[in-house]
Short mmCIF file of N, CA and C in Angstrom, two decimals:
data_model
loop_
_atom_site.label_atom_id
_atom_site.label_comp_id
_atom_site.label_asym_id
_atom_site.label_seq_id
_atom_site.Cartn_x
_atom_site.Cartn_y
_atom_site.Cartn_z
N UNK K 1 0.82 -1.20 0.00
CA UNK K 1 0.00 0.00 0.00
C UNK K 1 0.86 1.26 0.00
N UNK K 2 2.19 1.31 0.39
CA UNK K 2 3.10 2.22 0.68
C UNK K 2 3.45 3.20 -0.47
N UNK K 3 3.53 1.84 -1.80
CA UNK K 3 3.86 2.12 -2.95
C UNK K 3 3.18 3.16 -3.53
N UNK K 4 1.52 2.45 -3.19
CA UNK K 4 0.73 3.25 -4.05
C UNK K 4 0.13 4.77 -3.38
N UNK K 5 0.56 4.67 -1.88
CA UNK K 5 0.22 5.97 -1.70
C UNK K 5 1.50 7.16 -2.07
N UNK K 6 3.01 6.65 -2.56
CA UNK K 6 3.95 7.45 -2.65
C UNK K 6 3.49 7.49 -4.29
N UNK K 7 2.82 7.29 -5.02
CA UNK K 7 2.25 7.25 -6.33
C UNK K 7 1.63 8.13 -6.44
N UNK K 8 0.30 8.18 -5.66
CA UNK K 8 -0.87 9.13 -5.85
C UNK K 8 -0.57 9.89 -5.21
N UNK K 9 0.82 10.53 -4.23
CA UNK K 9 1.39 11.91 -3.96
C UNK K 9 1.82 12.42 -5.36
N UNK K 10 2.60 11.52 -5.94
CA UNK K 10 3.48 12.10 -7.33
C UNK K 10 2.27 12.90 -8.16
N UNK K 11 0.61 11.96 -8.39
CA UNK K 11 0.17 12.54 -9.62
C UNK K 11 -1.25 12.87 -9.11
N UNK K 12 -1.00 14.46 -8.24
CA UNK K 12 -2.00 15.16 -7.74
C UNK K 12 -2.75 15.65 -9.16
N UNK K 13 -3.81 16.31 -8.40
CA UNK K 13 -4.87 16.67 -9.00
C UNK K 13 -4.70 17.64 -9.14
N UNK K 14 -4.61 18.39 -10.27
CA UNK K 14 -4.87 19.97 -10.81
C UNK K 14 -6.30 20.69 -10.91
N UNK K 15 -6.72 21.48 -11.32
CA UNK K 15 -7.84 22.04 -11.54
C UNK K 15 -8.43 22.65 -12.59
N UNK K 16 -9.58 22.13 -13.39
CA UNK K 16 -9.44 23.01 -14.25
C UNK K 16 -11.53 23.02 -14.42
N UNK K 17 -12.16 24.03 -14.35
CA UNK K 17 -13.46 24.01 -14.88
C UNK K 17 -14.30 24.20 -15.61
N UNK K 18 -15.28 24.60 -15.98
CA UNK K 18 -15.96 24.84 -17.37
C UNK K 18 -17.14 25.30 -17.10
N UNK K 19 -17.62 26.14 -18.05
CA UNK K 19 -19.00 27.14 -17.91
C UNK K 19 -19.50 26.52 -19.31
N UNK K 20 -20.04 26.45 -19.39
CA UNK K 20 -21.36 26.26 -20.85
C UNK K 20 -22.97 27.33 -21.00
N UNK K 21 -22.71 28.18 -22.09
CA UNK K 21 -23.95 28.95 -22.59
C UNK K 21 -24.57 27.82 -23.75
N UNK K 22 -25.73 29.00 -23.59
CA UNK K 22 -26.35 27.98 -25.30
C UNK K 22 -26.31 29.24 -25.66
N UNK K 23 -26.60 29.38 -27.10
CA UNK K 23 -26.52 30.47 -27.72
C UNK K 23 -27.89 30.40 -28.76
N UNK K 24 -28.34 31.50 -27.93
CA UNK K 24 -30.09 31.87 -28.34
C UNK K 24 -30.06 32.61 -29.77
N UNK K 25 -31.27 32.82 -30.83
CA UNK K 25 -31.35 33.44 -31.75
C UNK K 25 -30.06 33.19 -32.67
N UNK K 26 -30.18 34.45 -34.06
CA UNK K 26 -29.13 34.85 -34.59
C UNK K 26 -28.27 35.44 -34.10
N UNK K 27 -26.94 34.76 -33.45
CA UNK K 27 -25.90 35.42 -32.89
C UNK K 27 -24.52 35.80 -33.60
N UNK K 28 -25.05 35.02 -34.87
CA UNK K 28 -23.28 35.57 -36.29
C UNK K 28 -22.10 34.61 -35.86
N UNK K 29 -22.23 33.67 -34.87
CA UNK K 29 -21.01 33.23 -34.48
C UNK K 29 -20.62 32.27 -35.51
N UNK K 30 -19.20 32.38 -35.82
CA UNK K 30 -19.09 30.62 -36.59
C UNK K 30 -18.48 29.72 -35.60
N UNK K 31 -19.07 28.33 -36.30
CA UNK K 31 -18.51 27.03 -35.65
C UNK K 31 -17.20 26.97 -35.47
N UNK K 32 -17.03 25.99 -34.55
CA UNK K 32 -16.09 25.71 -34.22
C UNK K 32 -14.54 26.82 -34.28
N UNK K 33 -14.84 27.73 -33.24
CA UNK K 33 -13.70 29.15 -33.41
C UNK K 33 -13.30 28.79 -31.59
N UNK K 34 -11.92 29.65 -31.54
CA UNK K 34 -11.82 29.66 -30.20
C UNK K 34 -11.35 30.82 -29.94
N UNK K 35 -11.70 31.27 -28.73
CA UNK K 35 -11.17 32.67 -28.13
C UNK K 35 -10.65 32.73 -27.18
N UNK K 36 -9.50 33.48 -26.95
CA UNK K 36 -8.81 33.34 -25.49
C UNK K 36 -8.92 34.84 -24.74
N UNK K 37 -9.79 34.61 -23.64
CA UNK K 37 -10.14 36.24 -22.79
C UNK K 37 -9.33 37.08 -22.66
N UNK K 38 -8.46 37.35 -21.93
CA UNK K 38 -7.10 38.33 -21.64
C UNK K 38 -5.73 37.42 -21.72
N UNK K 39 -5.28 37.60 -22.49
CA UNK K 39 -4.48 37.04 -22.01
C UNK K 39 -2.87 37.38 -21.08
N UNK K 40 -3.25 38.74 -21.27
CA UNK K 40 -2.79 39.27 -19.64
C UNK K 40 -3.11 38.86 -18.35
N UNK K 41 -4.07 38.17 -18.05
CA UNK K 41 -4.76 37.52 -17.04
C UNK K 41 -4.81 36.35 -16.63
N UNK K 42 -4.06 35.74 -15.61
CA UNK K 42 -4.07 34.31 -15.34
C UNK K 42 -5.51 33.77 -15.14
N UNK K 43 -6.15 34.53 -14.72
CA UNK K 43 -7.59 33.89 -14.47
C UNK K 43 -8.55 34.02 -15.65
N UNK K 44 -8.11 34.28 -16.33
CA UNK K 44 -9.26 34.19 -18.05
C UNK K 44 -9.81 33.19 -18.67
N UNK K 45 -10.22 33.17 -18.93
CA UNK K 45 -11.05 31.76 -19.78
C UNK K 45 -10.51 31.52 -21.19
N UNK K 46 -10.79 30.51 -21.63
CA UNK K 46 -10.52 29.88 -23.15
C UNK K 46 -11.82 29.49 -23.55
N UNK K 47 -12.80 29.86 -24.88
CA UNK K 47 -13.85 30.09 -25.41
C UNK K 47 -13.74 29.37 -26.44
N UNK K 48 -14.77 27.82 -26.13
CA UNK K 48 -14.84 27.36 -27.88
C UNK K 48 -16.39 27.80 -27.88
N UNK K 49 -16.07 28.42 -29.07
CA UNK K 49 -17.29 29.21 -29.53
C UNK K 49 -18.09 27.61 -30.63
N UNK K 50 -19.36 27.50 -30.42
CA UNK K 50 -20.44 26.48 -30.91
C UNK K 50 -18.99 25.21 -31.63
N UNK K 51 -19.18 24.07 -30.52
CA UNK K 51 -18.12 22.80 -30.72
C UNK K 51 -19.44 22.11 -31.69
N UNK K 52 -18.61 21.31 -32.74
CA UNK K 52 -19.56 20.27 -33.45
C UNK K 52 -20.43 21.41 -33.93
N UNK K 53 -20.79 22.50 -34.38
CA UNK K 53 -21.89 23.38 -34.56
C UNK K 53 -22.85 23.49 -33.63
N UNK K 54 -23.12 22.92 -32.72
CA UNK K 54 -23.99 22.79 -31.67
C UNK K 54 -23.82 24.69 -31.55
N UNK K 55 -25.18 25.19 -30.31
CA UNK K 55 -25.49 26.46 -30.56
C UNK K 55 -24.66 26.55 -29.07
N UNK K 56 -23.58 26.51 -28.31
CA UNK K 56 -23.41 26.31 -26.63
C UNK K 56 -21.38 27.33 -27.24
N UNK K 57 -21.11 27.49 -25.71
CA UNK K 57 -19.82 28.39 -25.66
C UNK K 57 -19.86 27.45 -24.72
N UNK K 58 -18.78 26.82 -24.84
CA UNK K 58 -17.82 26.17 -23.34
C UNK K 58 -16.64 27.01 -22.61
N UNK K 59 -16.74 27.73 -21.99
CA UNK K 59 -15.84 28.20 -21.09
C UNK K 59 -14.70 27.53 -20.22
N UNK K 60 -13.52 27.51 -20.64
CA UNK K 60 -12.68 26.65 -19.85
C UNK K 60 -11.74 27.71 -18.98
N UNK K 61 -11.75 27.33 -17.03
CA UNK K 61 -10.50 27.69 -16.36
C UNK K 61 -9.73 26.98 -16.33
N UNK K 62 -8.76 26.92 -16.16
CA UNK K 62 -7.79 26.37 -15.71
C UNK K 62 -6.78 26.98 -14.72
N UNK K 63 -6.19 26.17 -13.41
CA UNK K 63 -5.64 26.83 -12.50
C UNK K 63 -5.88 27.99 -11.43
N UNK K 64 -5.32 29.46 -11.29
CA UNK K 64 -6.05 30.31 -10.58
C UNK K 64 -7.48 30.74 -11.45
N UNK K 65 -7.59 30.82 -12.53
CA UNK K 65 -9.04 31.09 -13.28
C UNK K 65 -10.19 30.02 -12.23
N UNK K 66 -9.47 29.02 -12.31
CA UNK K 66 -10.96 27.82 -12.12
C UNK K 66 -10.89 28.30 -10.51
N UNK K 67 -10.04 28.60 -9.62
CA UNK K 67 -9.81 28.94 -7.76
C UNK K 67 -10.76 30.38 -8.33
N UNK K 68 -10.65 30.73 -8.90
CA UNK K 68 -11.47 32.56 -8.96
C UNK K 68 -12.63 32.27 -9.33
N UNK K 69 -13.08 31.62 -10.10
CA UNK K 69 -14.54 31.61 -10.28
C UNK K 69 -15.15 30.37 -9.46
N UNK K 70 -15.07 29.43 -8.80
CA UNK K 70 -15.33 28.79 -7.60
C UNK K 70 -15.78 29.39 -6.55
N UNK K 71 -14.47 30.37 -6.18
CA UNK K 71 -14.43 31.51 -4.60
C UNK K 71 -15.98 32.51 -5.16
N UNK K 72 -15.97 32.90 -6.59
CA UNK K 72 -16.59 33.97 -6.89
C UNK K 72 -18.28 33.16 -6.79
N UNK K 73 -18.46 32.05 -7.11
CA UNK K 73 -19.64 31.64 -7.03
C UNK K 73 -20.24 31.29 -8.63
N UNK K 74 -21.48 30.91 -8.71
CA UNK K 74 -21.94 30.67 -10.39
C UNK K 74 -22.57 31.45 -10.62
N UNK K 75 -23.52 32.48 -10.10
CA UNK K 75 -23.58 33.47 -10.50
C UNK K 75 -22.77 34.57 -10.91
N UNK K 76 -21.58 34.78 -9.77
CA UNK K 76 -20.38 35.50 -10.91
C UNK K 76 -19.50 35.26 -11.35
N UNK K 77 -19.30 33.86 -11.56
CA UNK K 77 -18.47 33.37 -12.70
C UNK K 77 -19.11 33.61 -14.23
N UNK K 78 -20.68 33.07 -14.13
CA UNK K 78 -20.84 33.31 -15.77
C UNK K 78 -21.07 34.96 -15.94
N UNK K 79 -20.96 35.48 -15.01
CA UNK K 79 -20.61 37.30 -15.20
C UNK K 79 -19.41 37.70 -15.37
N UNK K 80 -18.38 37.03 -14.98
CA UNK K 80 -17.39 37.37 -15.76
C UNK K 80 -17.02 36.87 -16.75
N UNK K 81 -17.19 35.74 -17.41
CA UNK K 81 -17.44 34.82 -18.75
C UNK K 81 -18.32 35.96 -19.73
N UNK K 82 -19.62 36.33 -19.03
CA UNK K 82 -19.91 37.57 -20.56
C UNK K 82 -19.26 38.50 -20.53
N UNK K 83 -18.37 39.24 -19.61
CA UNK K 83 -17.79 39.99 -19.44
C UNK K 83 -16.42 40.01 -20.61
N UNK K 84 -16.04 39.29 -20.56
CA UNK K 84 -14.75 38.72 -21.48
C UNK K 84 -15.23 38.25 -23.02
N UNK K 85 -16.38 37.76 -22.62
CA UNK K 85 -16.78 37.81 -24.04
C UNK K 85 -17.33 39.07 -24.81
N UNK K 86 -17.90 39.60 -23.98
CA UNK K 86 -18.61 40.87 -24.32
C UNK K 86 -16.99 42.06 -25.25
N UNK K 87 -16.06 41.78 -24.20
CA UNK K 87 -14.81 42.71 -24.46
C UNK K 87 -14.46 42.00 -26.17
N UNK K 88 -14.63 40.63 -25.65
CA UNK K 88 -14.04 40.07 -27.27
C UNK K 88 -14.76 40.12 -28.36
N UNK K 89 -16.03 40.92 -28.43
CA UNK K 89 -17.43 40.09 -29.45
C UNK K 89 -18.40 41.13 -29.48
N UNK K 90 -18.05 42.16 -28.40
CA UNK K 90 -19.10 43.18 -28.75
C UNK K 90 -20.59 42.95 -27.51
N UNK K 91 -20.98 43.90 -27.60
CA UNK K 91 -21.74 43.96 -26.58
C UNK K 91 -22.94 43.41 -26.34
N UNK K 92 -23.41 43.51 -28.05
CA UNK K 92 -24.73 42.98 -28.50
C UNK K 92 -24.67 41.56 -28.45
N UNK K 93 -23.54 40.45 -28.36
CA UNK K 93 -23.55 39.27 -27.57
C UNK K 93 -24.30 38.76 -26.80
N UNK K 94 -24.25 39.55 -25.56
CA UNK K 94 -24.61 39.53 -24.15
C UNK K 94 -25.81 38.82 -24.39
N UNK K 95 -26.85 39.25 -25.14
CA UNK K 95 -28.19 39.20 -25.49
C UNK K 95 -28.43 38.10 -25.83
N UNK K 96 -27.54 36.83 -26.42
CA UNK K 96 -27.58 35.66 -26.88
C UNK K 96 -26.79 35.09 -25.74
N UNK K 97 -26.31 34.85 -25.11
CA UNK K 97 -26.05 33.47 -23.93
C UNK K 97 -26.52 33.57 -23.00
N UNK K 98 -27.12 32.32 -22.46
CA UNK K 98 -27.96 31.77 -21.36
C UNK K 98 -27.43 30.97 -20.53
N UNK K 99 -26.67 31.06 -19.15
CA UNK K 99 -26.27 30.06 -18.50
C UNK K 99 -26.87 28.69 -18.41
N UNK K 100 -25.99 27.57 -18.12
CA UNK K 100 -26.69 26.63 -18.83
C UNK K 100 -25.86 25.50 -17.74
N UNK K 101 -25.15 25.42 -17.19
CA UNK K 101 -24.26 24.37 -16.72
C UNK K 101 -22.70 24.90 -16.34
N UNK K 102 -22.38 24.35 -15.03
CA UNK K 102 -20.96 24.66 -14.73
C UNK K 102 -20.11 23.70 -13.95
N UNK K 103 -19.19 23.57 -13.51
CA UNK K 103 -18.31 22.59 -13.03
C UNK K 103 -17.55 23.29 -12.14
N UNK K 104 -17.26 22.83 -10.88
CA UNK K 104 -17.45 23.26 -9.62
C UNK K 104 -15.95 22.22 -9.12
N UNK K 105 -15.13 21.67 -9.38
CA UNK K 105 -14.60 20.22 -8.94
C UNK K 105 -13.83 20.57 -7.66
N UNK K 106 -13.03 21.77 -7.51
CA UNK K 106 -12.25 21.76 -6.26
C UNK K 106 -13.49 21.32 -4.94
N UNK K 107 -14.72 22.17 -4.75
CA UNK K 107 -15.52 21.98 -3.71
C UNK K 107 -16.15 21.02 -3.92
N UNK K 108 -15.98 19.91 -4.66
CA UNK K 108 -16.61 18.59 -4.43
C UNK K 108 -16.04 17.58 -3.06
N UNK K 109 -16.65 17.31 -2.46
CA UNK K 109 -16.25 16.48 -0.98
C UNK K 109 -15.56 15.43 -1.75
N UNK K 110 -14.50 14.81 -1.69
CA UNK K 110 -13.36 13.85 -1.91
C UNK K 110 -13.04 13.89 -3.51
N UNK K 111 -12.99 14.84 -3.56
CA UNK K 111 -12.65 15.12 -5.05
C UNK K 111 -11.46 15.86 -4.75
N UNK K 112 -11.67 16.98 -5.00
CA UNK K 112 -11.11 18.54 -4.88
C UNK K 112 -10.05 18.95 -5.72
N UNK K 113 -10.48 18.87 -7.05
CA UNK K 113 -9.67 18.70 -8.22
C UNK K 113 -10.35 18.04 -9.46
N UNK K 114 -9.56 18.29 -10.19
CA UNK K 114 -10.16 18.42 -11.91
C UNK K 114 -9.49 16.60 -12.68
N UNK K 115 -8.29 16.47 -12.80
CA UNK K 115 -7.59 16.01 -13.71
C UNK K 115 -6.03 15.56 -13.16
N UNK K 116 -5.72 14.20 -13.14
CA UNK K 116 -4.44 14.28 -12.78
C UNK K 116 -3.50 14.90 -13.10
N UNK K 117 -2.19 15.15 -12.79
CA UNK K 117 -1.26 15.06 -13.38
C UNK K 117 0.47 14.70 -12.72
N UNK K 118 1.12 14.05 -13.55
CA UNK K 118 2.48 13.80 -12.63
C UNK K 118 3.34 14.40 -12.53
N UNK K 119 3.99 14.66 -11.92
CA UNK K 119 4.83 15.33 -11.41
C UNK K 119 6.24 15.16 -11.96
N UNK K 120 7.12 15.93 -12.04
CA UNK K 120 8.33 15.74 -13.41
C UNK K 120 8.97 14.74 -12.27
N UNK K 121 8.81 13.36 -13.93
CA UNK K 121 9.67 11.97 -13.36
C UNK K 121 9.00 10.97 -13.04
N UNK K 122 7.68 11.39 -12.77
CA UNK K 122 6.48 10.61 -11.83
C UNK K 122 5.78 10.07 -13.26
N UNK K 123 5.63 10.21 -14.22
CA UNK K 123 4.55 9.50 -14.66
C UNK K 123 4.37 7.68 -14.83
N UNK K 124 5.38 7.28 -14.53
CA UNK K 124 5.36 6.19 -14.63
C UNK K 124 4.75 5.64 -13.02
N UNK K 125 4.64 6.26 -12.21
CA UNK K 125 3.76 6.15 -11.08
C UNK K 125 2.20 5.60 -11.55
N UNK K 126 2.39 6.09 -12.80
CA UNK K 126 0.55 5.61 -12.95
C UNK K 126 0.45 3.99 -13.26
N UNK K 127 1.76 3.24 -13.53
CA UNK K 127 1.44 1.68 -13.53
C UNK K 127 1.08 1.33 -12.04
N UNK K 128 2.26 1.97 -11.07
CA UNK K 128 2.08 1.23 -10.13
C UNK K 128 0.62 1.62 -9.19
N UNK K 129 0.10 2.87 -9.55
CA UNK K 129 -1.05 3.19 -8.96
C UNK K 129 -2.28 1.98 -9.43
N UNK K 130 -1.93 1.61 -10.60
CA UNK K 130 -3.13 0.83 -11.74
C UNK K 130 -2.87 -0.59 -10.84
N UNK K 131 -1.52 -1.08 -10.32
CA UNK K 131 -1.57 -2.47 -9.90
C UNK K 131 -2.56 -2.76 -8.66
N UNK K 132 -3.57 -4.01 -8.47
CA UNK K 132 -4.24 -4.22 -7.61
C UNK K 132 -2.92 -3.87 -5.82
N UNK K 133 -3.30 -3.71 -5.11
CA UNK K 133 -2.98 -3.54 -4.02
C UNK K 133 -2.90 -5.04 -3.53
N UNK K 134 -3.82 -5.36 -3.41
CA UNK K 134 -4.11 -6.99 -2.94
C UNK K 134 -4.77 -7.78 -3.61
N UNK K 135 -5.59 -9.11 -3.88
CA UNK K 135 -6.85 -9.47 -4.29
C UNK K 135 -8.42 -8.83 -3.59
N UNK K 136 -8.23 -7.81 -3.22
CA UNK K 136 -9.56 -7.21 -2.12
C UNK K 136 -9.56 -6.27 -2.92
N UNK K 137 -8.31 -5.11 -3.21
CA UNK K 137 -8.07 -3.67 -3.31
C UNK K 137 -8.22 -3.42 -4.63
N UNK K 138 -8.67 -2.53 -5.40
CA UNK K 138 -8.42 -2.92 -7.10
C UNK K 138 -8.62 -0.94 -7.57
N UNK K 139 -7.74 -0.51 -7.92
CA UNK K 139 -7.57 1.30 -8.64
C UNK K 139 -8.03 0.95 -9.95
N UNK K 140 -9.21 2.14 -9.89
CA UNK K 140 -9.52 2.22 -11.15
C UNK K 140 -9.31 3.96 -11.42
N UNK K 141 -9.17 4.93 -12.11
CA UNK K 141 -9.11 6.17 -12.76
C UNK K 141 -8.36 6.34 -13.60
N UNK K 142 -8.39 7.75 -14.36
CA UNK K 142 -7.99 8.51 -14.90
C UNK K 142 -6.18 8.85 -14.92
N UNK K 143 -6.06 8.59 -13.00
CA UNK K 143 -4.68 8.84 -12.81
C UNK K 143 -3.91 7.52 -13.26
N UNK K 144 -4.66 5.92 -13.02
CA UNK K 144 -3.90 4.86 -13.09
C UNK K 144 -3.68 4.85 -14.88
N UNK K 145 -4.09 5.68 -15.81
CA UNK K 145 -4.19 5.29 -17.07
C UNK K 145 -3.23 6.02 -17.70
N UNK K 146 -2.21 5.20 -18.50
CA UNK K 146 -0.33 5.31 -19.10
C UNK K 146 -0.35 6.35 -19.97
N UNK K 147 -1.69 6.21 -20.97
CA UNK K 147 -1.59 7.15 -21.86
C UNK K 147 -2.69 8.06 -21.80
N UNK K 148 -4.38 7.65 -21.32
CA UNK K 148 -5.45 8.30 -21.44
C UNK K 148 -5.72 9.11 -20.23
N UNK K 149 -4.58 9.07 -19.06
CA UNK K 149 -5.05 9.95 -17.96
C UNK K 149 -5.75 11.33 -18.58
N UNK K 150 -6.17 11.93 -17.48
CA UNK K 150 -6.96 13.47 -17.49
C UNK K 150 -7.88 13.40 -18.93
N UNK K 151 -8.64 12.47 -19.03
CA UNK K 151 -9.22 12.10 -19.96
C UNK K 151 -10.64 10.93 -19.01
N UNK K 152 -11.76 11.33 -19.52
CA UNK K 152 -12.86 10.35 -18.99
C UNK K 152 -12.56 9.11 -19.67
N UNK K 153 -12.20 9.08 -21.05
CA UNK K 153 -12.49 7.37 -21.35
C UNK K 153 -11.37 6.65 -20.85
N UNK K 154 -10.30 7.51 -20.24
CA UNK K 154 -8.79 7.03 -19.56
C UNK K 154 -9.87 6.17 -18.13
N UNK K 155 -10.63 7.44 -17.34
CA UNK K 155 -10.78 6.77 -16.62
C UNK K 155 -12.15 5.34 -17.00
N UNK K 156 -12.67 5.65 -17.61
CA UNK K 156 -13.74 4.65 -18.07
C UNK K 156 -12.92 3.19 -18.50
N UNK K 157 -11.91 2.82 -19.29
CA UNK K 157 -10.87 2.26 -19.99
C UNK K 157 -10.46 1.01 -18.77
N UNK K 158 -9.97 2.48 -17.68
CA UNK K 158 -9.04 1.98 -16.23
C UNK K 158 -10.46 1.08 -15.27
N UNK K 159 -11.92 1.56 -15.93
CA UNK K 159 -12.42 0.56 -14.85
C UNK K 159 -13.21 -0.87 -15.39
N UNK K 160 -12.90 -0.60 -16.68
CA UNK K 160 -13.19 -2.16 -17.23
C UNK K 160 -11.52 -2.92 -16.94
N UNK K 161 -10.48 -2.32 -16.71
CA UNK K 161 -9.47 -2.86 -16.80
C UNK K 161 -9.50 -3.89 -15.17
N UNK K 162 -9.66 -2.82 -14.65
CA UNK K 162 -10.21 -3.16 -12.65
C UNK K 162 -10.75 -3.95 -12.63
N UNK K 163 -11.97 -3.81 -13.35
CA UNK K 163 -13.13 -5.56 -13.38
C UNK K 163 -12.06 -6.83 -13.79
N UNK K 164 -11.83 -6.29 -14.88
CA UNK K 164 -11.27 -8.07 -15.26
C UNK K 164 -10.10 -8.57 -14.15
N UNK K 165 -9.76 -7.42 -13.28
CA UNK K 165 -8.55 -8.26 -12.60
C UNK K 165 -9.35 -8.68 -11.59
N UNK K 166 -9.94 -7.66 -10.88
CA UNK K 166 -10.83 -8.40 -9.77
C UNK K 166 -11.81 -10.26 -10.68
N UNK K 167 -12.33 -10.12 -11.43
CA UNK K 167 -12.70 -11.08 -12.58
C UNK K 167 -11.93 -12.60 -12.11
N UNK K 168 -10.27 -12.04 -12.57
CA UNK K 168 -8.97 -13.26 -12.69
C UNK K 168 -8.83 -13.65 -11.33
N UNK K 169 -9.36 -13.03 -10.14
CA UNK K 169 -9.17 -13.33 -8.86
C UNK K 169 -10.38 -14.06 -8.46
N UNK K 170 -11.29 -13.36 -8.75
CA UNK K 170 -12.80 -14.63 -8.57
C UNK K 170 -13.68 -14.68 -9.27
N UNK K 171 -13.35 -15.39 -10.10
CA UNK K 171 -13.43 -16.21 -11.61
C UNK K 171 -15.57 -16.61 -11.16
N UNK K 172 -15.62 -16.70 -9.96
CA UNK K 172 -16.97 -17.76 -9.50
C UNK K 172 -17.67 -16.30 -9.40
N UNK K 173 -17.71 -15.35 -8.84
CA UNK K 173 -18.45 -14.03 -8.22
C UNK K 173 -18.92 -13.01 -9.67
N UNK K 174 -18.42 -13.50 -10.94
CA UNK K 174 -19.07 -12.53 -12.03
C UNK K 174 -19.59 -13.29 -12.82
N UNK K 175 -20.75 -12.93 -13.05
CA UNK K 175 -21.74 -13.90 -13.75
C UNK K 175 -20.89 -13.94 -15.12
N UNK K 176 -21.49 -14.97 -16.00
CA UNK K 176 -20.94 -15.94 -17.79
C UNK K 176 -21.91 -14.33 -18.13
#
């Protein structure tokens, strides 16, 4: 167990969150564009303007951005999200996005964080995080995965991987 807790020191959790508008009416935007808020500003957002053509703005923090709009709340996070957009796009914007969804991960109870990552030297920590502990103990995520970490299907990937070992250990306990 020693191993794997000097592992999952190496490949803490970073932070990073996301705001999503939909985008009402004729708003002129084209697909798939991206915008970056200030970039004088560590706390600014990164803007994919309508992903797949879909009518939505995904707002991405990352780092002190995602700690500033957390502390600030969801009501004024997506106020400063039109805010930045408004500076980038004009004012008459405003009028087309509708809050719609946000991501919150530091204040989640046993979370408190976004996305692994390792630490220079550490990535190979993520095999030994992935090895069962015992026949009882079995890691499944995002962090145990070599190439797909900070990625959902990394962690999705890592928990069919978990089943089959728990599986090879009691062959009788998972149904044909």
């Amino acid at each position: 167990m020693d191993d794997h807790l000097h592992a999952a020191g190496n490949l803490p959790l970073g932070l990073a969150d996301k705001l999503f508008f939909h985008l009402e009416g004729n708003h002129g935007l084209e697909a798939e564009t991206h915008l970056l808020g200030n970039p004088a500003n560590d706390k600014t957002g990164s803007y994919y303007i309508r992903p797949l053509g879909r009518p939505i703005v995904e707002g991405f923090f990352g780092g002190p951005g995602a700690i500033a709009i957390e502390d600030a709340g969801v009501l004024e996070a997506f106020a400063f999200a039109i805010e930045e957009l408004t500076a980038l796009l004009g004012g008459k914007i405003e009028k087309y996005l509708k809050p719609i969804s946000s991501s919150s991960w530091c204040n989640v109870e046993w979370i408190h964080g976004s996305y692994s990552h390792a630490l220079p030297g550490c990535a190979r920590d993520r095999e030994t995080l992935a090895k069962p502990v015992s026949e009882r103990l079995f890691f499944a995520g995002e962090a145990t995965s070599r190439f797909d970490f900070s990625t959902a299907h990394g962690a999705w990937e890592s928990g069919i991987r978990a089943v089959q070992e728990f599986a090879a250990c009691y062959p009788k306990a998972v149904a044909p």
